[in-house]
Amino acid sequence: MKLRTLGLSGLAAALLLAGCSSVASVGNSMATEKSQDRPPAARPQPSAAIDDPQLARIDRRAAQEGATAYLATVGDEDGDWQHLLDAAARGDAAALALATKLRPAADAGTAEALDMSFGRALPAAPTTILTLVKGANVDVLCTSPFIEPEAGVERRYNKDALAALDRLPESQRPHPAFEACRARLEQVARSLHD
């Protein structure tokens, strides 16, 4: 799947707007499994009001069909799915809330697309992304989230991500996630200079 460069910000605000009290369910380990190897995901309830017609259509479909069934139908050519990823990349609160709601049901390519968008958001929204870091997924969220990038892209990203973490005030650093993410980014930086 060819993914466009994504970035997002304001996930915490989107979660609050969506009524979510925790982001722990957003990919507890972010490991992908085959759909048939896990029980069907609960059908998310449609959001109260989404002004964007494409996002509203996704929200309705996920509520009617179930998030797993909806996500099984999306792909690179799906304009609504790409719109969701793009809107989340721009920090649209409704898109971020919807993406967060869909993530627990994501599998394979859809999980990768969402995970990469969260990873690419690290330089722009470090506090938000650190709230998603749980154990093993540090390797997904705090690494180079690119597939075959052009020369220099990974180094720039890594430099920007480390700088964003360094700019965080101590009070905004969720310590275990901050330390794990920073250590992983430093490891990636060393491998990029080898």
PDB file of C-alpha atoms in Angstrom:
ATOM      1  CA  MET A   1       0.000   0.000   0.000  1.00  0.00           C
ATOM      2  CA  LYS A   2       1.478   3.326  -0.998  1.00  0.00           C
ATOM      3  CA  LEU A   3       0.889   5.854   1.771  1.00  0.00           C
ATOM      4  CA  ARG A   4       1.171   9.584   1.577  1.00  0.00           C
ATOM      5  CA  THR A   5       3.089  11.524   4.181  1.00  0.00           C
ATOM      6  CA  LEU A   6       0.729  12.063   7.059  1.00  0.00           C
ATOM      7  CA  GLY A   7       0.821  14.078  10.225  1.00  0.00           C
ATOM      8  CA  LEU A   8      -1.769  14.737  12.852  1.00  0.00           C
ATOM      9  CA  SER A   9      -2.213  16.783  15.957  1.00  0.00           C
ATOM     10  CA  GLY A  10      -4.836  17.311  18.587  1.00  0.00           C
ATOM     11  CA  LEU A  11      -5.643  13.635  19.152  1.00  0.00           C
ATOM     12  CA  ALA A  12      -6.129  14.183  22.861  1.00  0.00           C
ATOM     13  CA  ALA A  13      -8.682  16.916  22.162  1.00  0.00           C
ATOM     14  CA  ALA A  14     -10.380  14.703  19.611  1.00  0.00           C
ATOM     15  CA  LEU A  15     -10.594  11.915  22.148  1.00  0.00           C
ATOM     16  CA  LEU A  16     -12.180  14.247  24.636  1.00  0.00           C
ATOM     17  CA  LEU A  17     -14.618  15.481  21.994  1.00  0.00           C
ATOM     18  CA  ALA A  18     -15.468  11.876  21.153  1.00  0.00           C
ATOM     19  CA  GLY A  19     -16.056  11.065  24.797  1.00  0.00           C
ATOM     20  CA  CYS A  20     -13.140   8.652  25.070  1.00  0.00           C
ATOM     21  CA  SER A  21     -11.630   8.382  28.520  1.00  0.00           C
ATOM     22  CA  SER A  22      -8.590   6.359  27.523  1.00  0.00           C
ATOM     23  CA  VAL A  23      -6.433   5.759  24.505  1.00  0.00           C
ATOM     24  CA  ALA A  24      -5.124   2.467  25.847  1.00  0.00           C
ATOM     25  CA  SER A  25      -7.404   0.611  23.470  1.00  0.00           C
ATOM     26  CA  VAL A  26      -5.759   2.300  20.498  1.00  0.00           C
ATOM     27  CA  GLY A  27      -3.570  -0.602  19.598  1.00  0.00           C
ATOM     28  CA  ASN A  28      -2.696  -1.980  23.047  1.00  0.00           C
ATOM     29  CA  SER A  29       0.208  -3.739  21.429  1.00  0.00           C
ATOM     30  CA  MET A  30      -0.629  -2.533  17.911  1.00  0.00           C
ATOM     31  CA  ALA A  31       0.046  -6.063  16.722  1.00  0.00           C
ATOM     32  CA  THR A  32      -1.935  -7.033  13.693  1.00  0.00           C
ATOM     33  CA  GLU A  33      -3.864 -10.262  13.678  1.00  0.00           C
ATOM     34  CA  LYS A  34      -6.001 -12.011  11.134  1.00  0.00           C
ATOM     35  CA  SER A  35      -9.619 -10.980  11.521  1.00  0.00           C
ATOM     36  CA  GLN A  36     -10.766 -14.559  11.899  1.00  0.00           C
ATOM     37  CA  ASP A  37      -8.323 -15.097  14.812  1.00  0.00           C
ATOM     38  CA  ARG A  38     -10.100 -12.617  17.058  1.00  0.00           C
ATOM     39  CA  PRO A  39     -13.665 -12.046  18.113  1.00  0.00           C
ATOM     40  CA  PRO A  40     -15.607  -9.503  16.071  1.00  0.00           C
ATOM     41  CA  ALA A  41     -15.130  -5.951  17.278  1.00  0.00           C
ATOM     42  CA  ALA A  42     -18.083  -4.227  18.848  1.00  0.00           C
ATOM     43  CA  ARG A  43     -19.897  -1.890  16.534  1.00  0.00           C
ATOM     44  CA  PRO A  44     -18.955   1.662  17.383  1.00  0.00           C
ATOM     45  CA  GLN A  45     -21.833   4.005  17.991  1.00  0.00           C
ATOM     46  CA  PRO A  46     -22.169   6.789  15.429  1.00  0.00           C
ATOM     47  CA  SER A  47     -20.810  10.111  16.581  1.00  0.00           C
ATOM     48  CA  ALA A  48     -23.306  12.763  17.587  1.00  0.00           C
ATOM     49  CA  ALA A  49     -22.567  15.155  14.751  1.00  0.00           C
ATOM     50  CA  ILE A  50     -19.869  15.153  12.116  1.00  0.00           C
ATOM     51  CA  ASP A  51     -20.096  18.072   9.725  1.00  0.00           C
ATOM     52  CA  ASP A  52     -17.768  16.580   7.103  1.00  0.00           C
ATOM     53  CA  PRO A  53     -19.932  14.413   4.779  1.00  0.00           C
ATOM     54  CA  GLN A  54     -17.161  11.899   4.006  1.00  0.00           C
ATOM     55  CA  LEU A  55     -16.306  11.409   7.669  1.00  0.00           C
ATOM     56  CA  ALA A  56     -19.995  11.151   8.530  1.00  0.00           C
ATOM     57  CA  ARG A  57     -20.397   8.455   5.854  1.00  0.00           C
ATOM     58  CA  ILE A  58     -17.505   6.438   7.342  1.00  0.00           C
ATOM     59  CA  ASP A  59     -18.928   6.864  10.838  1.00  0.00           C
ATOM     60  CA  ARG A  60     -22.383   5.648   9.717  1.00  0.00           C
ATOM     61  CA  ARG A  61     -20.956   2.672   7.845  1.00  0.00           C
ATOM     62  CA  ALA A  62     -18.783   1.640  10.802  1.00  0.00           C
ATOM     63  CA  ALA A  63     -21.803   1.862  13.101  1.00  0.00           C
ATOM     64  CA  GLN A  64     -24.073  -0.055  10.702  1.00  0.00           C
ATOM     65  CA  GLU A  65     -21.646  -2.710   9.463  1.00  0.00           C
ATOM     66  CA  GLY A  66     -19.254  -2.871  12.379  1.00  0.00           C
ATOM     67  CA  ALA A  67     -15.781  -1.356  12.327  1.00  0.00           C
ATOM     68  CA  THR A  68     -14.083  -4.607  11.290  1.00  0.00           C
ATOM     69  CA  ALA A  69     -16.444  -5.118   8.355  1.00  0.00           C
ATOM     70  CA  TYR A  70     -16.092  -1.492   7.263  1.00  0.00           C
ATOM     71  CA  LEU A  71     -12.299  -1.575   7.452  1.00  0.00           C
ATOM     72  CA  ALA A  72     -12.218  -4.771   5.381  1.00  0.00           C
ATOM     73  CA  THR A  73     -13.600  -2.741   2.459  1.00  0.00           C
ATOM     74  CA  VAL A  74     -11.137   0.165   2.418  1.00  0.00           C
ATOM     75  CA  GLY A  75      -8.026   0.598   0.291  1.00  0.00           C
ATOM     76  CA  ASP A  76      -5.868   3.099  -1.542  1.00  0.00           C
ATOM     77  CA  GLU A  77      -8.615   3.845  -4.054  1.00  0.00           C
ATOM     78  CA  ASP A  78     -11.228   4.515  -1.377  1.00  0.00           C
ATOM     79  CA  GLY A  79     -11.703   8.260  -1.387  1.00  0.00           C
ATOM     80  CA  ASP A  80     -13.424   8.351   1.995  1.00  0.00           C
ATOM     81  CA  TRP A  81     -10.621   6.375   3.666  1.00  0.00           C
ATOM     82  CA  GLN A  82      -7.953   8.595   2.130  1.00  0.00           C
ATOM     83  CA  HIS A  83      -9.962  11.629   3.187  1.00  0.00           C
ATOM     84  CA  LEU A  84     -10.054  10.317   6.760  1.00  0.00           C
ATOM     85  CA  LEU A  85      -6.276   9.840   6.759  1.00  0.00           C
ATOM     86  CA  ASP A  86      -5.700  13.259   5.200  1.00  0.00           C
ATOM     87  CA  ALA A  87      -8.112  15.035   7.560  1.00  0.00           C
ATOM     88  CA  ALA A  88      -6.502  13.347  10.562  1.00  0.00           C
ATOM     89  CA  ALA A  89      -3.119  14.432   9.192  1.00  0.00           C
ATOM     90  CA  ARG A  90      -4.354  18.022   9.255  1.00  0.00           C
ATOM     91  CA  GLY A  91      -5.428  17.622  12.879  1.00  0.00           C
ATOM     92  CA  ASP A  92      -9.161  17.637  12.209  1.00  0.00           C
ATOM     93  CA  ALA A  93     -10.768  16.757  15.565  1.00  0.00           C
ATOM     94  CA  ALA A  94     -13.620  14.731  14.043  1.00  0.00           C
ATOM     95  CA  ALA A  95     -11.231  12.735  11.854  1.00  0.00           C
ATOM     96  CA  LEU A  96      -8.911  12.045  14.776  1.00  0.00           C
ATOM     97  CA  ALA A  97     -11.793  10.900  16.956  1.00  0.00           C
ATOM     98  CA  LEU A  98     -13.081   8.638  14.181  1.00  0.00           C
ATOM     99  CA  ALA A  99      -9.624   7.195  13.442  1.00  0.00           C
ATOM    100  CA  THR A 100      -9.151   6.488  17.143  1.00  0.00           C
ATOM    101  CA  LYS A 101     -12.530   4.773  17.292  1.00  0.00           C
ATOM    102  CA  LEU A 102     -11.677   2.586  14.275  1.00  0.00           C
ATOM    103  CA  ARG A 103      -8.116   1.645  15.319  1.00  0.00           C
ATOM    104  CA  PRO A 104      -9.001  -1.259  17.663  1.00  0.00           C
ATOM    105  CA  ALA A 105     -10.720  -3.031  14.745  1.00  0.00           C
ATOM    106  CA  ALA A 106      -7.958  -2.306  12.213  1.00  0.00           C
ATOM    107  CA  ASP A 107      -6.075  -5.186  10.644  1.00  0.00           C
ATOM    108  CA  ALA A 108      -3.165  -5.455   8.215  1.00  0.00           C
ATOM    109  CA  GLY A 109      -3.111  -2.481   5.816  1.00  0.00           C
ATOM    110  CA  THR A 110      -5.606  -0.356   7.716  1.00  0.00           C
ATOM    111  CA  ALA A 111      -3.674  -0.840  10.954  1.00  0.00           C
ATOM    112  CA  GLU A 112      -0.457   0.038   9.162  1.00  0.00           C
ATOM    113  CA  ALA A 113      -1.977   3.187   7.652  1.00  0.00           C
ATOM    114  CA  LEU A 114      -3.267   4.398  11.016  1.00  0.00           C
ATOM    115  CA  ASP A 115      -0.065   3.440  12.854  1.00  0.00           C
ATOM    116  CA  MET A 116       2.086   5.204  10.291  1.00  0.00           C
ATOM    117  CA  SER A 117      -0.051   8.318  10.544  1.00  0.00           C
ATOM    118  CA  PHE A 118       0.332   8.293  14.328  1.00  0.00           C
ATOM    119  CA  GLY A 119       4.075   7.778  13.935  1.00  0.00           C
ATOM    120  CA  ARG A 120       4.392  10.592  11.418  1.00  0.00           C
ATOM    121  CA  ALA A 121       2.578  12.871  13.818  1.00  0.00           C
ATOM    122  CA  LEU A 122       5.258  12.559  16.480  1.00  0.00           C
ATOM    123  CA  PRO A 123       7.212  15.699  15.477  1.00  0.00           C
ATOM    124  CA  ALA A 124       3.990  17.751  15.290  1.00  0.00           C
ATOM    125  CA  ALA A 125       2.128  16.319  18.270  1.00  0.00           C
ATOM    126  CA  PRO A 126       4.584  14.633  20.641  1.00  0.00           C
ATOM    127  CA  THR A 127       2.422  14.838  23.763  1.00  0.00           C
ATOM    128  CA  THR A 128      -0.538  13.283  21.979  1.00  0.00           C
ATOM    129  CA  ILE A 129       1.487  10.491  20.404  1.00  0.00           C
ATOM    130  CA  LEU A 130       3.246   9.700  23.678  1.00  0.00           C
ATOM    131  CA  THR A 131      -0.171   8.979  25.182  1.00  0.00           C
ATOM    132  CA  LEU A 132      -0.493   6.159  22.623  1.00  0.00           C
ATOM    133  CA  VAL A 133       2.873   4.554  23.434  1.00  0.00           C
ATOM    134  CA  LYS A 134       2.248   1.311  25.289  1.00  0.00           C
ATOM    135  CA  GLY A 135       5.064  -1.211  25.615  1.00  0.00           C
ATOM    136  CA  ALA A 136       5.861  -2.971  22.361  1.00  0.00           C
ATOM    137  CA  ASN A 137       4.277  -0.374  20.092  1.00  0.00           C
ATOM    138  CA  VAL A 138       7.171   1.998  20.778  1.00  0.00           C
ATOM    139  CA  ASP A 139       8.793   0.269  17.783  1.00  0.00           C
ATOM    140  CA  VAL A 140       5.830   1.333  15.638  1.00  0.00           C
ATOM    141  CA  LEU A 141       5.211   4.861  16.912  1.00  0.00           C
ATOM    142  CA  CYS A 142       8.780   5.963  17.649  1.00  0.00           C
ATOM    143  CA  THR A 143      10.676   4.915  14.564  1.00  0.00           C
ATOM    144  CA  SER A 144      10.894   5.887  10.924  1.00  0.00           C
ATOM    145  CA  PRO A 145       7.280   5.620   9.683  1.00  0.00           C
ATOM    146  CA  PHE A 146       8.134   5.548   5.993  1.00  0.00           C
ATOM    147  CA  ILE A 147       8.155   2.929   3.261  1.00  0.00           C
ATOM    148  CA  GLU A 148      11.055   3.453   0.873  1.00  0.00           C
ATOM    149  CA  PRO A 149      11.553   7.154   1.626  1.00  0.00           C
ATOM    150  CA  GLU A 150      13.610   9.471  -0.532  1.00  0.00           C
ATOM    151  CA  ALA A 151      17.134  10.255   0.603  1.00  0.00           C
ATOM    152  CA  GLY A 152      17.250  12.344   3.768  1.00  0.00           C
ATOM    153  CA  VAL A 153      13.583  11.950   4.720  1.00  0.00           C
ATOM    154  CA  GLU A 154      14.259   9.561   7.604  1.00  0.00           C
ATOM    155  CA  ARG A 155      17.105  11.666   9.008  1.00  0.00           C
ATOM    156  CA  ARG A 156      14.986  14.832   8.885  1.00  0.00           C
ATOM    157  CA  TYR A 157      12.043  13.088  10.493  1.00  0.00           C
ATOM    158  CA  ASN A 158      14.212  11.589  13.223  1.00  0.00           C
ATOM    159  CA  LYS A 159      15.878  14.932  13.937  1.00  0.00           C
ATOM    160  CA  ASP A 160      12.488  16.687  14.075  1.00  0.00           C
ATOM    161  CA  ALA A 161      10.967  13.991  16.309  1.00  0.00           C
ATOM    162  CA  LEU A 162      13.869  14.141  18.783  1.00  0.00           C
ATOM    163  CA  ALA A 163      13.726  17.944  18.803  1.00  0.00           C
ATOM    164  CA  ALA A 164       9.965  17.854  19.459  1.00  0.00           C
ATOM    165  CA  LEU A 165      10.488  15.530  22.424  1.00  0.00           C
ATOM    166  CA  ASP A 166      13.279  17.726  23.758  1.00  0.00           C
ATOM    167  CA  ARG A 167      11.027  20.794  23.608  1.00  0.00           C
ATOM    168  CA  LEU A 168       8.401  19.223  25.835  1.00  0.00           C
ATOM    169  CA  PRO A 169       8.253  20.748  29.299  1.00  0.00           C
ATOM    170  CA  GLU A 170       8.952  18.225  32.041  1.00  0.00           C
ATOM    171  CA  SER A 171       5.308  18.397  33.134  1.00  0.00           C
ATOM    172  CA  GLN A 172       4.152  17.179  29.710  1.00  0.00           C
ATOM    173  CA  ARG A 173       6.455  14.173  29.545  1.00  0.00           C
ATOM    174  CA  PRO A 174       4.701  10.940  30.445  1.00  0.00           C
ATOM    175  CA  HIS A 175       7.996   9.528  31.714  1.00  0.00           C
ATOM    176  CA  PRO A 176       7.925   5.819  30.758  1.00  0.00           C
ATOM    177  CA  ALA A 177       6.643   6.555  27.245  1.00  0.00           C
ATOM    178  CA  PHE A 178       8.932   9.576  26.820  1.00  0.00           C
ATOM    179  CA  GLU A 179      12.039   7.627  27.812  1.00  0.00           C
ATOM    180  CA  ALA A 180      11.126   4.593  25.683  1.00  0.00           C
ATOM    181  CA  CYS A 181      10.305   6.720  22.653  1.00  0.00           C
ATOM    182  CA  ARG A 182      13.418   8.857  22.985  1.00  0.00           C
ATOM    183  CA  ALA A 183      15.628   5.770  23.360  1.00  0.00           C
ATOM    184  CA  ARG A 184      14.079   4.183  20.252  1.00  0.00           C
ATOM    185  CA  LEU A 185      14.542   7.360  18.202  1.00  0.00           C
ATOM    186  CA  GLU A 186      18.186   7.584  19.313  1.00  0.00           C
ATOM    187  CA  GLN A 187      18.683   3.965  18.248  1.00  0.00           C
ATOM    188  CA  VAL A 188      17.173   4.765  14.858  1.00  0.00           C
ATOM    189  CA  ALA A 189      19.420   7.860  14.564  1.00  0.00           C
ATOM    190  CA  ARG A 190      22.525   5.735  15.165  1.00  0.00           C
ATOM    191  CA  SER A 191      21.435   3.234  12.494  1.00  0.00           C
ATOM    192  CA  LEU A 192      20.834   6.042   9.994  1.00  0.00           C
ATOM    193  CA  HIS A 193      24.373   7.328  10.448  1.00  0.00           C
ATOM    194  CA  ASP A 194      26.011   3.901  10.028  1.00  0.00           C
TER     195      ASP A 194
END
